[in-house]
Amino acid sequence: MTTDTDETQPRHFLDVDDLTEEELFTVLDRATEYKRAVEAGEDHADLPGQTLGMLFQKASTRTRISFETGMTQLGGHAIFLGQDDIQLGRGEPLKDTSRALSRYVDVVMARVFKHENVEVLAEYADVPVVNGLTDDAHPCQTLADLLTIREQEGGFDEVSVAWIGDGNNVAQSFTIGAALTDLDLTVATPEGYELDDAVLERARDLGGDPTTTHDPVEAATDADVIYTDVWISMGQEDERDVRMDDFEGFQISSELLEHADDASVMHCLPAHRGEEITDEVIESDRSIVFDQAENRLHAQKALLSWLLE
């Protein structure tokens, strides 16, 4: 969460509310400009010679490619360090890893399991640390989500979004982002899969008023945007049978969309087609899933250039 800090210390991005509302809109505006520059074929090498160190405990497609491509387009360089390359949980204290990395790179992005690991990295780093995903939060995804919704709806005023599915890390960060942008958010989860109470409290402290329900039809009714994610995330494979039963009725299907008029459909990918969303829906004209995926690139470039100013 945003706190008063010494101006000599680096700014970190561990969750969406590490940005103020004004800063969030600054990053989104910059992302729009970078997207326009890409489409126009214009050079925007704003980080020449700078290096991003990328730490991956969890596998990734979009996160790795979007960050690596983004640094290249900004004139910099990215270094990939996978599970077998980093010392998380293998002897070296994480604070030592953080301090050493700070001597080599200009910014660190970490995609790990435990949220406390990115917090330790940030505590001991002399360069900005970006949360590329933890079990508790996925703020870079939320930046792309908000950019996509603003493009699709022309802004955030009077836009209603229904999150339907698991109250997971993506849902939690999106709830905070919705609060910062005054989106009208309804979160529908099965019983036992709700958002953390602390996340709802943070959203309300930011001026948001998310509605929670266990009824996916209630959430979908008259929504402008419907958003979902997988029911079985990485590391939850042994819960598959239980979760498939618990999430019955929460699939984003053509039948559910009948309650939502012309709602757009979002998914952060990868999608388990036939589970949380049907193939028909994700391939339909309502789907803005791949615009959303592209916007990871533009939003993260904006964030990196803003952090390194």
C-alpha positions as a Python dict, from the first residue, in 0.01 Angstrom:
ca = {
    (1, 'M'): (0, 0, 0),
    (2, 'T'): (113, 358, -63),
    (3, 'T'): (310, 510, 223),
    (4, 'D'): (525, 816, 272),
    (5, 'T'): (880, 720, 179),
    (6, 'D'): (1221, 879, 165),
    (7, 'E'): (1253, 1032, -182),
    (8, 'T'): (1603, 881, -209),
    (9, 'Q'): (1456, 530, -190),
    (10, 'P'): (1337, 348, -503),
    (11, 'R'): (967, 319, -574),
    (12, 'H'): (838, -37, -579),
    (13, 'F'): (524, -188, -734),
    (14, 'L'): (412, -482, -524),
    (15, 'D'): (39, -420, -560),
    (16, 'V'): (-181, -171, -739),
    (17, 'D'): (-223, 63, -442),
    (18, 'D'): (149, 127, -435),
    (19, 'L'): (33, 388, -688),
    (20, 'T'): (-193, 675, -593),
    (21, 'E'): (-495, 737, -812),
    (22, 'E'): (-308, 1018, -988),
    (23, 'E'): (-1, 802, -1043),
    (24, 'L'): (-214, 518, -1176),
    (25, 'F'): (-370, 743, -1438),
    (26, 'T'): (-26, 877, -1528),
    (27, 'V'): (93, 521, -1596),
    (28, 'L'): (-222, 438, -1796),
    (29, 'D'): (-185, 755, -2005),
    (30, 'R'): (178, 670, -2075),
    (31, 'A'): (75, 316, -2174),
    (32, 'T'): (-168, 462, -2425),
    (33, 'E'): (111, 673, -2572),
    (34, 'Y'): (344, 375, -2598),
    (35, 'K'): (74, 171, -2769),
    (36, 'R'): (19, 452, -3018),
    (37, 'A'): (396, 471, -3078),
    (38, 'V'): (414, 97, -3151),
    (39, 'E'): (121, 117, -3392),
    (40, 'A'): (282, 416, -3567),
    (41, 'G'): (624, 252, -3582),
    (42, 'E'): (778, 533, -3378),
    (43, 'D'): (1093, 494, -3172),
    (44, 'H'): (1038, 523, -2796),
    (45, 'A'): (1369, 407, -2651),
    (46, 'D'): (1324, 585, -2318),
    (47, 'L'): (1543, 345, -2115),
    (48, 'P'): (1862, 315, -2321),
    (49, 'G'): (2126, 94, -2167),
    (50, 'Q'): (1913, -4, -1867),
    (51, 'T'): (1870, -362, -1752),
    (52, 'L'): (1574, -549, -1609),
    (53, 'G'): (1649, -856, -1399),
    (54, 'M'): (1360, -1105, -1418),
    (55, 'L'): (1328, -1369, -1145),
    (56, 'F'): (1091, -1657, -1222),
    (57, 'Q'): (987, -1917, -966),
    (58, 'K'): (662, -1973, -1159),
    (59, 'A'): (642, -2055, -1527),
    (60, 'S'): (514, -1785, -1759),
    (61, 'T'): (437, -1701, -2120),
    (62, 'R'): (288, -1351, -2128),
    (63, 'T'): (483, -1213, -1832),
    (64, 'R'): (825, -1310, -1966),
    (65, 'I'): (762, -1212, -2327),
    (66, 'S'): (590, -882, -2249),
    (67, 'F'): (858, -766, -2006),
    (68, 'E'): (1148, -879, -2225),
    (69, 'T'): (1001, -731, -2542),
    (70, 'G'): (906, -416, -2353),
    (71, 'M'): (1260, -352, -2232),
    (72, 'T'): (1392, -410, -2584),
    (73, 'Q'): (1144, -157, -2728),
    (74, 'L'): (1247, 90, -2457),
    (75, 'G'): (1610, 54, -2561),
    (76, 'G'): (1711, -157, -2263),
    (77, 'H'): (1784, -521, -2194),
    (78, 'A'): (1623, -798, -1988),
    (79, 'I'): (1791, -1094, -1818),
    (80, 'F'): (1586, -1407, -1746),
    (81, 'L'): (1664, -1603, -1430),
    (82, 'G'): (1452, -1916, -1397),
    (83, 'Q'): (1379, -2155, -1112),
    (84, 'D'): (1715, -2330, -1155),
    (85, 'D'): (1909, -2003, -1174),
    (86, 'I'): (1797, -1823, -860),
    (87, 'Q'): (1865, -1892, -494),
    (88, 'L'): (1510, -1865, -356),
    (89, 'G'): (1485, -2136, -90),
    (90, 'R'): (1824, -2285, -182),
    (91, 'G'): (2061, -2150, 79),
    (92, 'E'): (2135, -1783, 6),
    (93, 'P'): (1922, -1541, 212),
    (94, 'L'): (1685, -1355, -16),
    (95, 'K'): (1808, -1024, 123),
    (96, 'D'): (2156, -1108, -7),
    (97, 'T'): (2017, -1191, -351),
    (98, 'S'): (1836, -858, -352),
    (99, 'R'): (2138, -653, -254),
    (100, 'A'): (2359, -825, -510),
    (101, 'L'): (2105, -779, -790),
    (102, 'S'): (2089, -410, -706),
    (103, 'R'): (2456, -381, -804),
    (104, 'Y'): (2391, -536, -1147),
    (105, 'V'): (2052, -422, -1276),
    (106, 'D'): (1836, -109, -1281),
    (107, 'V'): (1504, -275, -1195),
    (108, 'V'): (1392, -619, -1075),
    (109, 'M'): (1074, -807, -1169),
    (110, 'A'): (992, -1117, -965),
    (111, 'R'): (727, -1383, -1037),
    (112, 'V'): (717, -1604, -727),
    (113, 'F'): (484, -1799, -503),
    (114, 'K'): (502, -1624, -165),
    (115, 'H'): (414, -1255, -155),
    (116, 'E'): (656, -1210, 135),
    (117, 'N'): (941, -1287, -106),
    (118, 'V'): (876, -976, -317),
    (119, 'E'): (842, -777, 5),
    (120, 'V'): (1187, -891, 117),
    (121, 'L'): (1332, -817, -225),
    (122, 'A'): (1189, -466, -207),
    (123, 'E'): (1306, -409, 151),
    (124, 'Y'): (1671, -474, 64),
    (125, 'A'): (1688, -356, -298),
    (126, 'D'): (1840, -25, -404),
    (127, 'V'): (1644, -41, -732),
    (128, 'P'): (1270, -66, -802),
    (129, 'V'): (1110, -408, -754),
    (130, 'V'): (802, -505, -957),
    (131, 'N'): (567, -786, -860),
    (132, 'G'): (524, -1000, -1172),
    (133, 'L'): (284, -1226, -978),
    (134, 'T'): (257, -1380, -633),
    (135, 'D'): (-4, -1603, -475),
    (136, 'D'): (-162, -1288, -327),
    (137, 'A'): (-145, -1032, -607),
    (138, 'H'): (-97, -975, -980),
    (139, 'P'): (-82, -595, -1016),
    (140, 'C'): (78, -585, -1362),
    (141, 'Q'): (-221, -776, -1493),
    (142, 'T'): (-450, -518, -1336),
    (143, 'L'): (-272, -235, -1518),
    (144, 'A'): (-339, -413, -1848),
    (145, 'D'): (-699, -484, -1744),
    (146, 'L'): (-768, -120, -1665),
    (147, 'L'): (-606, -4, -1988),
    (148, 'T'): (-826, -249, -2181),
    (149, 'I'): (-1147, -142, -2007),
    (150, 'R'): (-1070, 225, -2066),
    (151, 'E'): (-1011, 157, -2436),
    (152, 'Q'): (-1327, -50, -2467),
    (153, 'E'): (-1560, 173, -2264),
    (154, 'G'): (-1404, 515, -2326),
    (155, 'G'): (-1331, 562, -1956),
    (156, 'F'): (-1433, 428, -1618),
    (157, 'D'): (-1737, 640, -1527),
    (158, 'E'): (-2053, 434, -1482),
    (159, 'V'): (-1882, 118, -1607),
    (160, 'S'): (-1990, -201, -1430),
    (161, 'V'): (-1762, -503, -1416),
    (162, 'A'): (-1852, -853, -1297),
    (163, 'W'): (-1573, -1080, -1175),
    (164, 'I'): (-1707, -1435, -1187),
    (165, 'G'): (-1499, -1722, -1051),
    (166, 'D'): (-1222, -1764, -795),
    (167, 'G'): (-1133, -1480, -558),
    (168, 'N'): (-767, -1537, -642),
    (169, 'N'): (-463, -1314, -678),
    (170, 'V'): (-585, -1164, -1007),
    (171, 'A'): (-926, -1089, -858),
    (172, 'Q'): (-769, -931, -550),
    (173, 'S'): (-546, -691, -740),
    (174, 'F'): (-828, -609, -982),
    (175, 'T'): (-1054, -522, -687),
    (176, 'I'): (-797, -268, -569),
    (177, 'G'): (-761, -128, -922),
    (178, 'A'): (-1137, -99, -953),
    (179, 'A'): (-1149, 101, -632),
    (180, 'L'): (-881, 343, -754),
    (181, 'T'): (-1070, 403, -1080),
    (182, 'D'): (-1425, 406, -940),
    (183, 'L'): (-1539, 105, -1141),
    (184, 'D'): (-1866, -48, -1026),
    (185, 'L'): (-1745, -398, -935),
    (186, 'T'): (-1941, -709, -841),
    (187, 'V'): (-1745, -1020, -742),
    (188, 'A'): (-1925, -1354, -764),
    (189, 'T'): (-1746, -1655, -615),
    (190, 'P'): (-1855, -1993, -483),
    (191, 'E'): (-1875, -2017, -106),
    (192, 'G'): (-1528, -2068, 36),
    (193, 'Y'): (-1352, -1892, -254),
    (194, 'E'): (-1426, -1530, -161),
    (195, 'L'): (-1185, -1238, -171),
    (196, 'D'): (-978, -1187, 145),
    (197, 'D'): (-1151, -956, 391),
    (198, 'A'): (-833, -747, 408),
    (199, 'V'): (-854, -682, 33),
    (200, 'L'): (-1216, -568, 61),
    (201, 'E'): (-1119, -339, 348),
    (202, 'R'): (-835, -187, 144),
    (203, 'A'): (-1070, -132, -150),
    (204, 'R'): (-1321, 45, 73),
    (205, 'D'): (-1048, 258, 230),
    (206, 'L'): (-966, 373, -126),
    (207, 'G'): (-1326, 475, -185),
    (208, 'G'): (-1442, 161, -363),
    (209, 'D'): (-1760, -25, -281),
    (210, 'P'): (-1731, -376, -429),
    (211, 'T'): (-2041, -594, -414),
    (212, 'T'): (-1990, -960, -328),
    (213, 'T'): (-2225, -1245, -408),
    (214, 'H'): (-2237, -1621, -464),
    (215, 'D'): (-2471, -1582, -761),
    (216, 'P'): (-2300, -1553, -1102),
    (217, 'V'): (-2626, -1451, -1273),
    (218, 'E'): (-2671, -1163, -1029),
    (219, 'A'): (-2317, -1044, -1106),
    (220, 'A'): (-2355, -1078, -1483),
    (221, 'T'): (-2691, -902, -1509),
    (222, 'D'): (-2647, -570, -1693),
    (223, 'A'): (-2266, -581, -1661),
    (224, 'D'): (-2059, -393, -1918),
    (225, 'V'): (-1759, -623, -1872),
    (226, 'I'): (-1741, -980, -1746),
    (227, 'Y'): (-1402, -1106, -1625),
    (228, 'T'): (-1291, -1453, -1524),
    (229, 'D'): (-978, -1657, -1460),
    (230, 'V'): (-892, -2024, -1421),
    (231, 'W'): (-1051, -2218, -1139),
    (232, 'I'): (-736, -2423, -1080),
    (233, 'S'): (-422, -2211, -1055),
    (234, 'M'): (-62, -2327, -1057),
    (235, 'G'): (6, -2531, -745),
    (236, 'Q'): (-361, -2626, -695),
    (237, 'E'): (-369, -2925, -926),
    (238, 'D'): (-436, -3168, -641),
    (239, 'E'): (-760, -2976, -567),
    (240, 'R'): (-894, -3022, -919),
    (241, 'D'): (-1184, -3258, -851),
    (242, 'V'): (-1312, -3057, -555),
    (243, 'R'): (-1282, -2726, -737),
    (244, 'M'): (-1458, -2850, -1049),
    (245, 'D'): (-1755, -2943, -832),
    (246, 'D'): (-1747, -2623, -629),
    (247, 'F'): (-1738, -2398, -937),
    (248, 'E'): (-2031, -2561, -1115),
    (249, 'G'): (-2253, -2286, -1260),
    (250, 'F'): (-1974, -2025, -1274),
    (251, 'Q'): (-1867, -2089, -1633),
    (252, 'I'): (-1874, -1790, -1869),
    (253, 'S'): (-2101, -1930, -2139),
    (254, 'S'): (-2340, -1796, -2400),
    (255, 'E'): (-2625, -1876, -2161),
    (256, 'L'): (-2473, -1663, -1883),
    (257, 'L'): (-2406, -1379, -2126),
    (258, 'E'): (-2777, -1360, -2207),
    (259, 'H'): (-2809, -1175, -1875),
    (260, 'A'): (-2549, -917, -1971),
    (261, 'D'): (-2676, -765, -2297),
    (262, 'D'): (-2362, -676, -2496),
    (263, 'A'): (-2100, -718, -2222),
    (264, 'S'): (-1738, -758, -2325),
    (265, 'V'): (-1554, -1061, -2189),
    (266, 'M'): (-1206, -1060, -2035),
    (267, 'H'): (-970, -1338, -1924),
    (268, 'C'): (-611, -1292, -1810),
    (269, 'L'): (-497, -1619, -1978),
    (270, 'P'): (-403, -1895, -1997),
    (271, 'A'): (-764, -2013, -2032),
    (272, 'H'): (-888, -2363, -1962),
    (273, 'R'): (-1146, -2368, -2239),
    (274, 'G'): (-1450, -2571, -2144),
    (275, 'E'): (-1396, -2503, -1774),
    (276, 'E'): (-1421, -2140, -1658),
    (277, 'I'): (-1504, -2016, -2010),
    (278, 'T'): (-1634, -2181, -2324),
    (279, 'D'): (-1447, -2191, -2652),
    (280, 'E'): (-1746, -2025, -2817),
    (281, 'V'): (-1729, -1721, -2587),
    (282, 'I'): (-1354, -1670, -2602),
    (283, 'E'): (-1368, -1682, -2983),
    (284, 'S'): (-1673, -1455, -3007),
    (285, 'D'): (-1695, -1088, -3098),
    (286, 'R'): (-1755, -1013, -2731),
    (287, 'S'): (-1409, -1132, -2635),
    (288, 'I'): (-1141, -867, -2576),
    (289, 'V'): (-908, -1126, -2427),
    (290, 'F'): (-626, -1076, -2675),
    (291, 'D'): (-642, -696, -2660),
    (292, 'Q'): (-603, -748, -2285),
    (293, 'A'): (-302, -976, -2339),
    (294, 'E'): (-137, -724, -2573),
    (295, 'N'): (-188, -448, -2320),
    (296, 'R'): (42, -624, -2075),
    (297, 'L'): (325, -504, -2301),
    (298, 'H'): (220, -140, -2313),
    (299, 'A'): (119, -111, -1947),
    (300, 'Q'): (442, -267, -1819),
    (301, 'K'): (656, -45, -2039),
    (302, 'A'): (476, 255, -1894),
    (303, 'L'): (529, 127, -1541),
    (304, 'L'): (900, 60, -1595),
    (305, 'S'): (970, 399, -1748),
    (306, 'W'): (773, 570, -1470),
    (307, 'L'): (959, 381, -1194),
    (308, 'L'): (1297, 461, -1351),
    (309, 'E'): (1240, 831, -1411),
}
